[in-house]
Amino acid sequence: MPSSTESRAASTATATDATPSWVKDSVSKMERELGAKYGDSQRARLQRGLRQVAEFWRADDGDAATFEDFVRANFAGEQVTLDTMFNRLESLLEQLSGHVHEINREFRQQSDLDLGPVLPFDEIIGGYDPSAHVLDDFFQNKLAFVVLLNFPLTTLDQRLQNGPSWTRRQWAEARLAQGFSKRIPADVNLGIAQAGAQASQYIADYNIWMYHLVDGQGQRLFPPKMRLLSHWNLRDEIKADYADSSSGLTKQRMIQQVMERIVTQTIPALVINNPAFDWNPFTNDVSAAAVKDSDTTTAPAAKPNNAREPDTRYATLQKDFFASKKADPYSPTATTLIARRFDEDREIPEARVRAMLEQVLTSPQVPQMAKLIELRLKRPLEPFDVWYSGFRPGSQYTEAQLDEMVAKKYPTAQAYQQDIPNLLMKLGFSPERAQYVANNIVVDPARGSGHAMGAEMHAEKAHLRTRVEKGGMNYKGYNIAVHEMGHNVEQTFSLNDIDHTLLKGVPNTAFTEALAFVFQGHDLELLGLPAPDARSQSEKTLNDFWGTYEIAGVALVDMAVWHWMYDHPRATPKELNAATVQISKDVWNQYYAPVFRQKDVVLLGIYSHMIDSFLYLPDYPIGHMIAFQIEEQMKKAGSIGPEFERMAKMGDVTPDLWMEHATGKPVGPEALLEATQGALAAVGHH
Ligand SMILES: [Zn+2]
C-alpha cells in the first residue's frame, strides 16, 4: 500500500473564516452574563453551546445584538426547560420526517407500483423531494442554532470512546445535534449533486460492443448485439463464461484485456459505446466494423484510429473530488470526504476498516481457497479469477418446480399479505408478536423486482413491494419478497418499539441487509421444504468469502485513491490515472500476486462505483462481515424471532456498539473467517 495517510488535517480554510469579527466578543459577553445567571453547573454546557453556534453563524444571520438576543432567549439553562425542548424537538422532527416520507412515498406511487402507464409528469413528481431545503430553512429560521446552542456536537472518537457509557437519552441528543453538524451552502451541495450526476452519466454510457471485439485471427468470440456495461456486465460475463467449456477461457482473457485498457485509459476512444468499429484489445488495432449488428445510429464516421480515451475516467473522478472538497470547510467535525464517509456514514474509523480488510486479505483462508479453485478449474489461477463463480449451492428442486409451488401458494399479493403472520411464526416469532408485526406491513404490487419501504413515524406502516405475475408469484419474486419482509420487520421494531425516535433504524444499510438476508436464507423452509443441506451452505460461504476477498482489495484501492487526490489537489487527470494504476498494482502485488503468481495487474481499478460513488466501495466487504456475524449469532440463539427483535431494537448507535449488544463482539471479520474455515474443511475432500 502506498502510504498516503494523513490528509485529514490538511483543510486550512475553515468556516470560521466567514465568522463575523464581533462574534468573539459577543461569545465572551454571553458567557459572563448567562454564566452568572445559571451558575457553575451549566457553565460547560454554555461554553460548548456558544462555541457551536459561533462556528456556524454568518454575517447575514444577524448582527451582534441579534446573536446575543438569540442566545439569551434560547439557551435552556435549567434541566426542566432542556427536557421540554428535547422531548418536543424529538417528537416534532419525527412528524417532519414522517410526513415528508409519506409525501415522497405517495409521489412515487405511480413509478414504484404496478398501476399502469407512467406519464412524463409522474417522473417529475416522483423526482421531487420536499425535504431538499429543510436544513437550509432551519439555519435560516435559527432552529438549527437552537439545537447547536443546547445539544452536543460529537466526533466519531467521542462516540466510540464515550458512547458505550452514554444513556439512551445522551445518544438521542448526540443524533439530534448531528443532524445540524454541517451548514453546506446550497451551491456547494448542488455542485456535488451535479458531479455525481455527470459521473453516473459517464458510467451509464460506458458500453462495450462485444461482437466487435476481434482476436488475432479476426474471430469474433461474442454474439451479435451483445452490449456490456462496464464494469458490471463485463464482470458478469466473466462469471458466466466459466460455464462455457469450449471458449469460456478465451473470452475471459479478452474481457480482462478490455478492463485493463479501461483502467489504464489506453482504450481507443472510438470503440466506447460504438458498434461502428472493430477492435482487437490485445494489439489495440481499430478498424471500421466489418459487420453490422446494430441499428443504433453511430457517431459521424470517423477514420478508424486508436487515439486513446483522454483520461476522461479520471477527469470525471476528479470532478467528484473537487466538488466534495468544497464542502470541507462547512463540516467542522469531519473535514474531508474521507472523514465524512468513515466517521459519519460508516462510523467505523478508517484505520480499523483498513485493518479488517487486511485481515481478510492476508488470512490463511486465501491460499487454501486459491488451491481449491485451481483444483476445480484444473489450471493455475488467472487474474480474472478474482470473479470465480463456481461455488454454487445445489438445490433438490428445479426453478420450475419452485415456481409452481409458489404460484399455487401465492396467486396474488394479498395471499402473501395474509400469510405473513404464519411465515413469522415459522421463523420463531410468538403468535402475538407475529400478528403485531404483520399489522404494521402493507403489501403492494411492485413495478420492478421488489423493495421494502419503512415508515418514518409511528402512525405509518412499512410497505413491502413485491412483484406478482399474472399466473401468481414466481420463486424469484417470492425469494425477494422474503428478503424485503426481513427489512420490514426490522423497520417495524426499530421504529415502533424503540425508546427514542431519534435513534430509529440501524447504524447503516449493511445491518438491515444482514437482517434481511437471515430471512431470505430460510425461504425454502417457509415453503415447507427442507433447508439447504450442509454442502450447499458451505458452497455459499466459500462464494461469499471469495467475493469479500475480491472486493476488499477494490475497497483499499478506492481509499488510497481518495487519499492521493487529497494529497495532490492540483494533479492533472493524467497524473491521477498514473497514480490509480500504481495503487491498483501495489494492492494487487501485496495481496493477490502471492496466490495468482502474476504481478502488476491493474484489474482492481475497474469498479465503476469508484468513479461515481464517492468512496462507497468499502461498504461491500464490511457488509459481508456483518452478515456473517449476525448469521452466526442467529444460529447460536437457535430461534430467529426473539433474537431478531432484540437486535433490531438497539437502533442507530455506532456499528460496534450495535454489534456488541447483538453478539458480544465489535464489527470484525472473525465470523466470516471461521465460517470459511469450516466450509473449506467440509468441501475439501470433494
Ligand atoms: Zn435488501
XYZ file of C-alpha atoms and ligand atoms in Angstrom:
687
model
C 0.000 0.000 0.000
C 1.243 3.480 -0.799
C 1.440 5.413 2.431
C -0.790 8.360 1.667
C -2.396 8.608 5.048
C -2.888 11.816 6.961
C -4.702 14.389 4.930
C -7.489 14.921 7.440
C -5.843 17.987 8.962
C -4.987 19.454 5.584
C -8.111 21.586 5.335
C -6.996 25.008 6.498
C -9.761 27.235 5.192
C -12.473 26.588 7.780
C -15.940 28.034 8.034
C -14.678 30.329 10.783
C -13.175 32.496 8.038
C -16.742 33.548 7.349
C -17.431 34.231 11.036
C -18.091 37.940 11.701
C -15.392 39.733 13.678
C -17.680 40.701 16.595
C -18.577 37.078 17.392
C -15.685 36.547 19.770
C -16.667 39.487 21.960
C -20.343 38.538 21.953
C -19.471 34.982 22.974
C -17.434 36.265 25.955
C -20.180 38.668 26.922
C -22.888 35.990 26.863
C -20.659 33.577 28.701
C -20.330 36.088 31.545
C -23.975 37.098 31.512
C -25.599 33.640 31.329
C -22.844 32.076 33.419
C -23.805 34.417 36.244
C -27.496 33.695 35.682
C -27.389 29.882 35.602
C -24.330 29.155 37.711
C -21.398 26.790 37.503
C -23.448 23.667 36.835
C -24.363 24.997 33.383
C -21.054 26.636 32.524
C -19.571 23.816 30.454
C -22.820 23.394 28.501
C -22.984 27.135 27.938
C -19.425 27.373 26.639
C -19.961 24.434 24.323
C -23.246 25.818 23.018
C -21.781 29.248 22.346
C -18.805 27.724 20.576
C -21.084 25.601 18.389
C -23.359 28.492 17.469
C -20.402 30.794 16.770
C -18.874 28.242 14.449
C -21.890 28.304 12.119
C -23.067 31.910 12.468
C -22.632 34.110 9.383
C -22.964 37.846 8.920
C -26.376 37.541 7.283
C -27.743 35.596 10.264
C -27.761 38.907 12.139
C -25.571 41.392 13.991
C -24.142 41.183 17.495
C -27.373 42.260 19.142
C -29.339 39.605 17.223
C -26.798 36.977 18.238
C -26.958 37.974 21.880
C -30.761 38.157 21.969
C -30.960 34.777 20.311
C -28.659 33.200 22.892
C -30.453 34.871 25.809
C -33.816 33.630 24.581
C -32.850 30.094 23.605
C -30.238 28.774 25.999
C -32.014 26.211 28.163
C -30.215 26.908 31.437
C -32.468 24.704 33.538
C -32.908 20.957 33.250
C -36.671 21.120 33.042
C -36.523 23.527 30.074
C -33.903 21.364 28.410
C -36.077 18.255 28.861
C -39.085 20.004 27.373
C -37.005 21.223 24.457
C -35.562 17.770 23.820
C -38.901 15.968 24.002
C -40.660 18.473 21.811
C -37.901 18.509 19.178
C -37.772 14.721 19.094
C -41.492 14.482 18.580
C -41.720 17.292 16.019
C -38.759 16.114 13.959
C -40.397 12.684 13.840
C -43.532 14.361 12.487
C -41.488 16.193 9.890
C -39.542 13.205 8.603
C -42.627 11.004 8.870
C -44.847 13.249 6.801
C -42.155 14.171 4.298
C -41.555 10.474 3.802
C -45.283 9.923 3.365
C -45.371 12.588 0.645
C -42.336 11.052 -1.030
C -43.957 7.631 -0.995
C -47.234 8.902 -2.419
C -45.487 10.983 -5.081
C -43.547 7.919 -6.238
C -46.534 5.597 -6.143
C -47.100 5.632 -9.897
C -43.432 4.968 -10.684
C -42.961 2.353 -7.965
C -46.167 0.333 -8.174
C -47.728 -1.747 -10.905
C -50.524 0.748 -11.583
C -50.462 1.233 -15.336
C -48.505 3.595 -17.575
C -46.110 6.163 -16.141
C -46.605 9.555 -17.784
C -43.767 12.043 -18.082
C -45.190 14.237 -15.328
C -45.225 11.245 -12.972
C -41.463 11.207 -13.241
C -41.265 14.885 -12.341
C -43.448 14.320 -9.310
C -41.541 11.191 -8.356
C -38.254 13.061 -8.502
C -39.454 15.873 -6.250
C -38.053 15.856 -2.718
C -39.936 18.073 -0.252
C -37.100 17.743 2.280
C -34.435 19.158 -0.036
C -34.366 22.607 1.619
C -35.270 21.711 5.183
C -31.748 22.105 6.574
C -31.306 25.489 4.858
C -34.669 26.598 6.248
C -33.699 25.557 9.745
C -30.496 27.566 9.660
C -32.438 30.483 8.251
C -35.136 30.467 10.947
C -32.440 29.558 13.539
C -33.984 26.285 14.726
C -30.621 24.728 13.847
C -28.926 27.238 16.164
C -31.327 26.310 18.972
C -30.124 22.728 18.669
C -26.463 23.745 18.398
C -26.775 26.004 21.446
C -28.180 23.233 23.627
C -27.044 19.820 22.448
C -23.535 18.439 21.908
C -21.836 18.005 18.557
C -19.626 14.955 18.817
C -16.752 13.468 16.892
C -16.599 9.808 15.996
C -13.806 9.484 18.507
C -16.080 10.717 21.283
C -18.938 8.479 20.176
C -16.616 5.493 20.205
C -14.838 6.373 23.468
C -17.797 7.599 25.495
C -20.786 6.183 23.611
C -20.780 2.812 25.384
C -21.415 4.531 28.723
C -23.924 7.086 27.446
C -27.566 6.823 28.413
C -30.081 6.357 25.604
C -31.074 9.991 26.046
C -27.444 11.058 25.585
C -27.311 9.010 22.391
C -30.506 10.610 21.177
C -29.097 14.086 21.952
C -25.948 13.260 20.010
C -28.008 12.177 16.997
C -30.177 15.277 17.288
C -27.131 17.555 17.128
C -25.551 15.532 14.322
C -28.469 16.465 12.129
C -27.126 20.041 12.229
C -23.391 19.340 12.184
C -22.764 20.993 8.856
C -24.058 24.011 7.027
C -23.121 23.421 3.454
C -24.138 26.245 1.118
C -26.748 25.287 -1.457
C -24.396 25.906 -4.385
C -21.806 23.530 -2.897
C -24.430 20.813 -2.460
C -25.647 21.431 -5.972
C -22.075 21.083 -7.243
C -21.741 17.709 -5.512
C -25.050 16.534 -6.938
C -24.028 17.669 -10.412
C -20.645 15.956 -10.235
C -22.409 12.790 -9.089
C -24.952 13.011 -11.890
C -22.245 13.588 -14.505
C -20.232 10.660 -13.212
C -23.303 8.402 -13.272
C -23.999 9.504 -16.820
C -20.421 8.783 -17.855
C -20.692 5.322 -16.336
C -24.175 4.630 -17.709
C -22.990 5.253 -21.291
C -19.821 3.202 -20.998
C -20.710 0.117 -23.017
C -18.530 -2.281 -24.931
C -19.993 -3.807 -28.109
C -18.761 -7.340 -27.681
C -19.375 -8.619 -31.229
C -16.833 -6.055 -32.387
C -14.012 -7.450 -30.293
C -11.769 -9.438 -32.602
C -8.777 -11.626 -31.860
C -5.539 -12.031 -33.836
C -7.304 -14.224 -36.405
C -10.137 -11.739 -36.854
C -12.514 -14.041 -34.988
C -15.481 -12.732 -33.014
C -15.919 -14.570 -29.729
C -19.131 -12.894 -28.604
C -22.598 -12.898 -30.189
C -24.059 -10.042 -32.273
C -25.799 -7.219 -30.435
C -24.166 -8.071 -27.119
C -23.550 -4.767 -25.414
C -21.968 -4.887 -21.957
C -21.869 -2.056 -19.465
C -18.550 -1.529 -17.723
C -17.765 -2.936 -15.326
C -20.769 -4.866 -14.008
C -21.843 -6.598 -17.208
C -18.246 -7.296 -18.211
C -17.631 -8.901 -14.828
C -20.864 -10.898 -15.002
C -19.883 -12.149 -18.460
C -16.594 -13.363 -16.971
C -18.630 -15.187 -14.322
C -20.977 -16.689 -16.883
C -18.084 -17.803 -19.113
C -16.990 -20.407 -16.544
C -19.879 -22.494 -17.846
C -18.593 -22.307 -21.441
C -16.098 -25.143 -21.649
C -15.099 -24.513 -25.272
C -14.316 -20.803 -25.496
C -15.005 -19.513 -21.977
C -11.345 -19.090 -21.089
C -10.508 -17.193 -24.286
C -13.464 -14.901 -23.695
C -12.457 -14.262 -20.108
C -8.914 -13.350 -21.151
C -10.233 -10.951 -23.722
C -12.552 -9.251 -21.230
C -9.668 -8.881 -18.809
C -7.721 -7.154 -21.568
C -10.648 -4.787 -22.189
C -10.904 -3.973 -18.486
C -7.210 -3.253 -18.212
C -7.362 -0.862 -21.127
C -10.228 0.977 -19.433
C -8.254 1.320 -16.193
C -5.083 2.473 -17.929
C -7.078 4.579 -20.411
C -5.312 3.019 -23.364
C -8.737 2.036 -24.681
C -9.315 3.704 -28.064
C -11.882 6.477 -27.580
C -13.677 5.407 -30.765
C -14.684 1.975 -29.501
C -16.505 3.128 -26.365
C -20.225 2.562 -26.796
C -19.756 2.389 -30.534
C -20.538 -0.597 -32.784
C -19.091 1.144 -35.850
C -15.562 -0.121 -35.208
C -13.901 -3.467 -34.656
C -11.222 -3.600 -32.006
C -8.522 -6.050 -31.053
C -7.935 -5.264 -27.373
C -4.576 -7.096 -27.387
C -2.889 -5.246 -30.267
C -5.206 -2.235 -29.776
C -5.876 -2.128 -33.532
C -9.099 -0.409 -34.600
C -10.791 -0.833 -37.972
C -14.150 0.017 -39.487
C -16.690 -2.612 -38.421
C -16.662 -5.405 -40.969
C -20.158 -6.439 -39.911
C -23.160 -4.574 -38.669
C -25.202 -5.796 -35.705
C -26.898 -2.644 -34.562
C -29.430 -0.178 -35.869
C -28.157 2.415 -33.457
C -27.041 5.451 -35.359
C -23.347 5.691 -34.769
C -21.099 8.658 -34.352
C -20.281 10.575 -37.543
C -17.954 8.295 -39.447
C -14.519 8.952 -38.071
C -11.485 7.453 -39.661
C -10.567 4.336 -37.695
C -7.822 5.207 -35.250
C -6.798 4.133 -31.819
C -6.333 7.515 -30.148
C -6.867 6.691 -26.500
C -9.672 7.902 -24.270
C -8.090 11.118 -22.972
C -8.201 10.303 -19.234
C -11.929 11.078 -19.117
C -12.366 8.388 -16.473
C -10.002 10.203 -14.138
C -11.184 13.697 -15.027
C -14.663 12.510 -14.013
C -13.417 11.111 -10.716
C -11.505 14.298 -10.060
C -14.669 16.364 -10.507
C -16.242 14.321 -7.687
C -13.232 15.217 -5.592
C -13.238 18.937 -6.404
C -16.970 19.174 -5.670
C -16.665 17.240 -2.394
C -13.685 19.269 -1.248
C -15.733 22.459 -1.453
C -17.899 21.112 1.393
C -14.896 20.551 3.675
C -14.836 23.999 5.308
C -18.515 23.704 6.240
C -18.199 20.381 8.020
C -16.124 21.132 11.134
C -16.446 17.682 12.747
C -15.436 15.799 9.578
C -13.303 17.982 7.350
C -12.721 15.716 4.346
C -14.951 13.490 2.234
C -12.868 10.619 3.562
C -13.673 11.586 7.143
C -17.352 12.099 6.327
C -17.563 8.641 4.807
C -15.814 6.823 7.638
C -16.590 8.978 10.688
C -20.156 9.937 9.829
C -21.641 7.484 7.333
C -19.909 4.306 8.465
C -18.924 5.356 11.973
C -16.017 2.945 11.903
C -12.601 4.660 11.836
C -10.754 4.286 8.585
C -7.757 2.674 10.276
C -9.982 -0.059 11.693
C -11.695 -0.649 8.362
C -8.293 -0.967 6.729
C -7.157 -3.411 9.400
C -10.279 -5.558 8.935
C -9.812 -5.636 5.168
C -6.157 -6.579 5.568
C -7.142 -9.312 7.998
C -9.278 -10.920 5.294
C -6.714 -10.324 2.540
C -3.837 -11.869 4.496
C -5.838 -14.666 6.097
C -4.634 -18.265 5.754
C -8.003 -18.994 4.109
C -6.898 -17.164 0.942
C -4.209 -19.625 -0.211
C -6.483 -22.544 0.692
C -9.264 -21.060 -1.394
C -6.869 -20.407 -4.262
C -5.778 -24.019 -4.205
C -9.364 -25.263 -4.141
C -10.317 -23.062 -7.103
C -7.299 -24.223 -9.098
C -8.322 -27.776 -8.350
C -11.814 -27.157 -9.650
C -10.604 -25.234 -12.705
C -7.786 -27.711 -13.389
C -5.455 -24.839 -14.261
C -3.439 -22.135 -12.465
C -5.378 -19.038 -11.449
C -5.544 -16.127 -13.853
C -6.236 -12.573 -12.670
C -9.909 -12.527 -13.742
C -10.469 -15.487 -11.408
C -10.996 -12.913 -8.656
C -14.530 -13.232 -10.064
C -14.597 -17.044 -9.945
C -18.233 -18.078 -9.768
C -18.017 -21.831 -9.316
C -19.149 -22.043 -5.706
C -22.821 -22.755 -6.072
C -25.339 -24.047 -3.611
C -27.100 -27.018 -5.172
C -30.841 -27.458 -4.939
C -33.021 -30.528 -4.964
C -35.702 -28.587 -6.797
C -35.633 -27.011 -10.226
C -36.641 -23.391 -10.572
C -39.737 -24.545 -12.483
C -40.832 -26.795 -9.623
C -40.352 -23.971 -7.164
C -42.221 -21.550 -9.433
C -45.179 -23.900 -9.477
C -45.286 -24.313 -5.707
C -45.022 -20.579 -5.112
C -47.634 -19.617 -7.709
C -50.085 -22.026 -6.128
C -49.476 -20.689 -2.652
C -49.409 -17.004 -3.594
C -51.649 -16.269 -6.587
C -51.924 -12.623 -5.501
C -50.107 -10.065 -3.366
C -52.981 -10.299 -0.876
C -52.376 -14.020 -0.445
C -48.822 -13.216 0.596
C -50.028 -10.432 2.895
C -52.397 -12.822 4.661
C -49.670 -15.391 5.147
C -47.220 -13.006 6.863
C -48.212 -13.872 10.471
C -47.842 -17.539 9.621
C -44.429 -17.013 7.996
C -43.229 -15.059 11.013
C -44.338 -17.783 13.401
C -42.346 -20.291 11.359
C -39.359 -18.010 11.960
C -39.884 -18.281 15.714
C -41.967 -15.196 16.495
C -44.737 -15.728 19.039
C -48.271 -15.594 17.618
C -48.799 -12.253 19.345
C -45.559 -10.669 18.009
C -46.150 -12.138 14.548
C -49.607 -10.589 14.380
C -48.314 -7.292 15.716
C -45.605 -7.040 13.055
C -47.923 -8.217 10.291
C -50.350 -5.441 11.217
C -47.553 -2.971 10.515
C -46.778 -4.200 6.995
C -48.693 -3.295 3.842
C -48.026 -5.411 0.743
C -48.133 -3.541 -2.591
C -47.707 -4.886 -6.150
C -44.324 -3.585 -7.373
C -43.460 -2.447 -10.874
C -39.836 -3.586 -10.513
C -38.454 -6.631 -8.743
C -39.467 -5.502 -5.279
C -38.274 -3.362 -2.415
C -39.049 -2.528 1.187
C -40.015 0.956 2.281
C -40.093 1.545 6.008
C -42.030 4.284 7.759
C -40.521 7.317 9.465
C -43.154 7.888 12.149
C -45.227 5.784 14.481
C -48.592 6.229 12.805
C -47.284 4.919 9.487
C -46.736 1.374 8.266
C -43.869 -0.286 6.435
C -44.502 -1.194 2.804
C -43.459 -4.436 1.149
C -43.353 -4.039 -2.611
C -43.392 -7.336 -4.413
C -43.817 -8.470 -7.970
C -46.669 -10.849 -8.724
C -47.031 -12.165 -12.280
C -50.442 -12.852 -13.831
C -50.220 -16.553 -13.034
C -49.155 -15.843 -9.454
C -45.882 -15.140 -7.699
C -42.823 -16.956 -9.056
C -39.961 -18.281 -6.970
C -37.631 -15.393 -7.720
C -40.290 -12.882 -6.696
C -41.031 -14.894 -3.563
C -37.355 -15.102 -2.614
C -37.106 -11.318 -2.913
C -40.360 -10.823 -1.002
C -38.984 -12.835 1.921
C -35.869 -10.640 1.886
C -37.927 -7.450 1.797
C -40.144 -8.776 4.570
C -36.976 -9.062 6.681
C -36.385 -5.348 6.067
C -39.985 -4.566 7.019
C -39.740 -6.495 10.274
C -36.521 -4.690 11.160
C -38.117 -1.368 10.185
C -41.132 -2.072 12.371
C -39.165 -2.929 15.502
C -36.543 -0.226 15.026
C -39.203 2.455 14.730
C -42.196 1.396 16.798
C -40.504 -0.494 19.599
C -37.633 1.835 20.242
C -37.320 4.221 23.181
C -36.224 7.274 21.173
C -37.315 8.009 17.621
C -34.096 9.989 17.180
C -32.439 6.545 17.387
C -34.768 4.810 14.935
C -33.255 2.475 12.356
C -29.932 0.691 12.274
C -26.336 2.020 12.147
C -26.146 1.696 8.354
C -27.579 -0.265 5.447
C -25.238 -3.230 5.971
C -27.149 -4.044 9.150
C -30.619 -4.055 7.669
C -29.285 -6.030 4.682
C -27.775 -8.619 7.023
C -31.067 -8.990 8.877
C -32.968 -9.294 5.590
C -30.553 -11.987 4.390
C -31.319 -14.029 7.507
C -34.956 -14.172 6.423
C -34.082 -14.807 2.781
C -31.829 -17.712 3.746
C -34.842 -19.519 5.194
C -37.148 -19.112 2.217
C -37.304 -22.821 1.410
C -38.279 -23.775 4.945
C -41.004 -21.137 4.843
C -42.396 -23.003 1.812
C -42.410 -26.167 3.899
C -39.350 -27.612 2.110
C -36.145 -28.898 3.708
C -33.438 -26.332 4.476
C -30.396 -26.200 2.147
C -28.030 -29.028 3.101
C -24.608 -28.567 4.682
C -22.831 -28.894 1.340
C -24.970 -26.162 -0.135
C -24.317 -23.888 2.804
C -20.567 -24.466 2.567
C -20.573 -23.532 -1.110
C -22.449 -20.364 -0.305
C -19.954 -19.467 2.427
C -16.993 -20.027 0.084
C -18.663 -17.888 -2.547
C -19.173 -15.100 -0.012
C -15.591 -15.335 1.193
C -14.132 -15.138 -2.307
C -16.387 -12.180 -3.060
C -15.208 -10.449 0.113
C -11.575 -11.131 -0.726
C -12.048 -9.597 -4.159
C -13.955 -6.503 -3.028
C -11.676 -5.892 -0.022
C -8.810 -5.118 -2.403
C -11.056 -2.938 -4.533
C -12.038 -1.027 -1.384
C -8.379 -0.463 -0.472
C -7.774 0.954 -3.951
C -10.779 3.281 -3.607
C -9.495 4.503 -0.218
C -5.914 5.033 -1.392
C -7.049 6.909 -4.495
C -9.108 9.377 -2.418
C -6.120 9.958 -0.148
C -3.969 10.547 -3.185
C -6.433 13.117 -4.508
C -6.431 14.969 -1.174
C -2.638 14.825 -1.089
C -2.382 16.092 -4.689
C -5.245 18.574 -5.086
C -3.677 20.160 -8.154
C -2.894 16.986 -10.052
C -3.913 16.546 -13.678
C -6.275 13.732 -14.725
C -3.266 12.103 -16.365
C -1.393 12.096 -13.081
C -4.442 10.672 -11.316
C -4.540 7.969 -13.970
C -0.903 7.077 -13.297
C -1.473 7.116 -9.537
C -4.570 4.898 -9.718
C -2.779 2.417 -11.933
C 0.147 2.322 -9.494
C -2.154 1.951 -6.465
C -4.054 -0.875 -8.179
C -0.768 -2.639 -8.912
C 0.527 -2.108 -5.375
C -2.594 -3.561 -3.758
C -2.569 -6.439 -6.224
C 1.118 -7.172 -5.675
C 0.706 -7.224 -1.930
C -2.496 -9.255 -1.521
C -3.226 -11.095 -4.769
C 0.061 -11.761 -6.556
C 1.142 -14.330 -3.940
C -1.694 -16.689 -4.916
C -2.207 -15.573 -8.523
C 1.547 -15.667 -9.193
C 1.339 -12.688 -11.540
C 2.445 -9.170 -10.740
C 1.368 -5.646 -11.687
C -2.243 -6.473 -12.542
C -4.487 -3.364 -12.650
C -7.912 -5.077 -12.568
C -8.797 -3.836 -9.076
C -9.157 -0.340 -10.538
C -12.050 -1.270 -12.828
C -15.008 -0.723 -10.479
C -17.446 1.810 -11.864
C -18.605 2.804 -8.397
C -15.100 4.118 -7.810
C -15.887 6.796 -10.376
C -19.445 7.712 -9.420
C -19.990 6.770 -5.789
C -17.643 8.911 -3.685
C -15.799 6.291 -1.641
C -18.684 3.893 -1.250
C -16.844 0.645 -2.051
C -15.607 -0.208 1.481
C -19.271 -0.750 2.416
C -19.363 -4.014 0.488
C -16.726 -6.030 2.366
C -17.895 -4.629 5.723
C -21.407 -5.717 4.782
C -20.240 -9.304 4.234
C -18.523 -9.365 7.625
C -21.600 -8.011 9.392
C -23.850 -10.538 7.653
C -21.725 -13.429 8.923
C -21.665 -12.068 12.463
C -25.432 -11.767 12.582
C -25.969 -15.138 10.950
C -23.662 -16.795 13.451
C -25.497 -15.178 16.364
C -28.854 -16.369 14.991
C -27.507 -19.913 14.820
C -26.286 -19.665 18.400
C -29.607 -18.317 19.613
C -31.479 -21.139 17.903
C -34.700 -19.233 17.292
C -34.695 -16.262 14.934
C -37.768 -14.348 16.082
C -36.921 -13.104 19.584
C -33.246 -12.631 18.701
C -34.148 -10.575 15.650
C -36.404 -8.352 17.747
C -33.745 -7.915 20.441
C -31.148 -6.855 17.861
C -33.415 -4.538 15.889
C -34.456 -2.548 18.949
C -30.930 -1.233 19.559
C -31.385 1.420 16.872
C -28.967 3.823 15.278
C -25.905 3.735 17.529
C -22.353 3.093 16.291
C -21.869 -0.193 14.410
C -19.533 -1.524 17.095
C -21.919 -0.751 19.939
C -24.817 -2.280 17.994
C -22.804 -5.398 17.231
C -21.568 -5.765 20.808
C -25.131 -5.603 22.010
C -26.189 -8.099 19.335
C -23.316 -10.596 19.502
C -20.940 -9.622 22.300
C -18.222 -8.525 19.864
C -17.494 -5.421 17.784
C -17.721 -5.481 13.978
C -14.984 -7.680 12.552
C -14.122 -10.426 10.069
C -13.759 -13.302 12.571
C -17.182 -14.836 11.951
C -16.599 -14.800 8.182
C -13.132 -16.321 8.567
C -14.353 -19.045 10.921
C -17.280 -19.961 8.701
C -14.909 -20.117 5.727
C -12.512 -22.370 7.596
C -15.403 -24.688 8.403
C -16.652 -24.666 4.838
C -13.166 -25.380 3.480
C -12.896 -28.384 5.749
C -16.352 -29.566 4.716
C -15.854 -29.400 0.945
C -12.123 -30.047 0.963
C -12.444 -33.671 0.051
C -14.892 -33.314 -2.813
Zn -32.200 -5.552 0.907
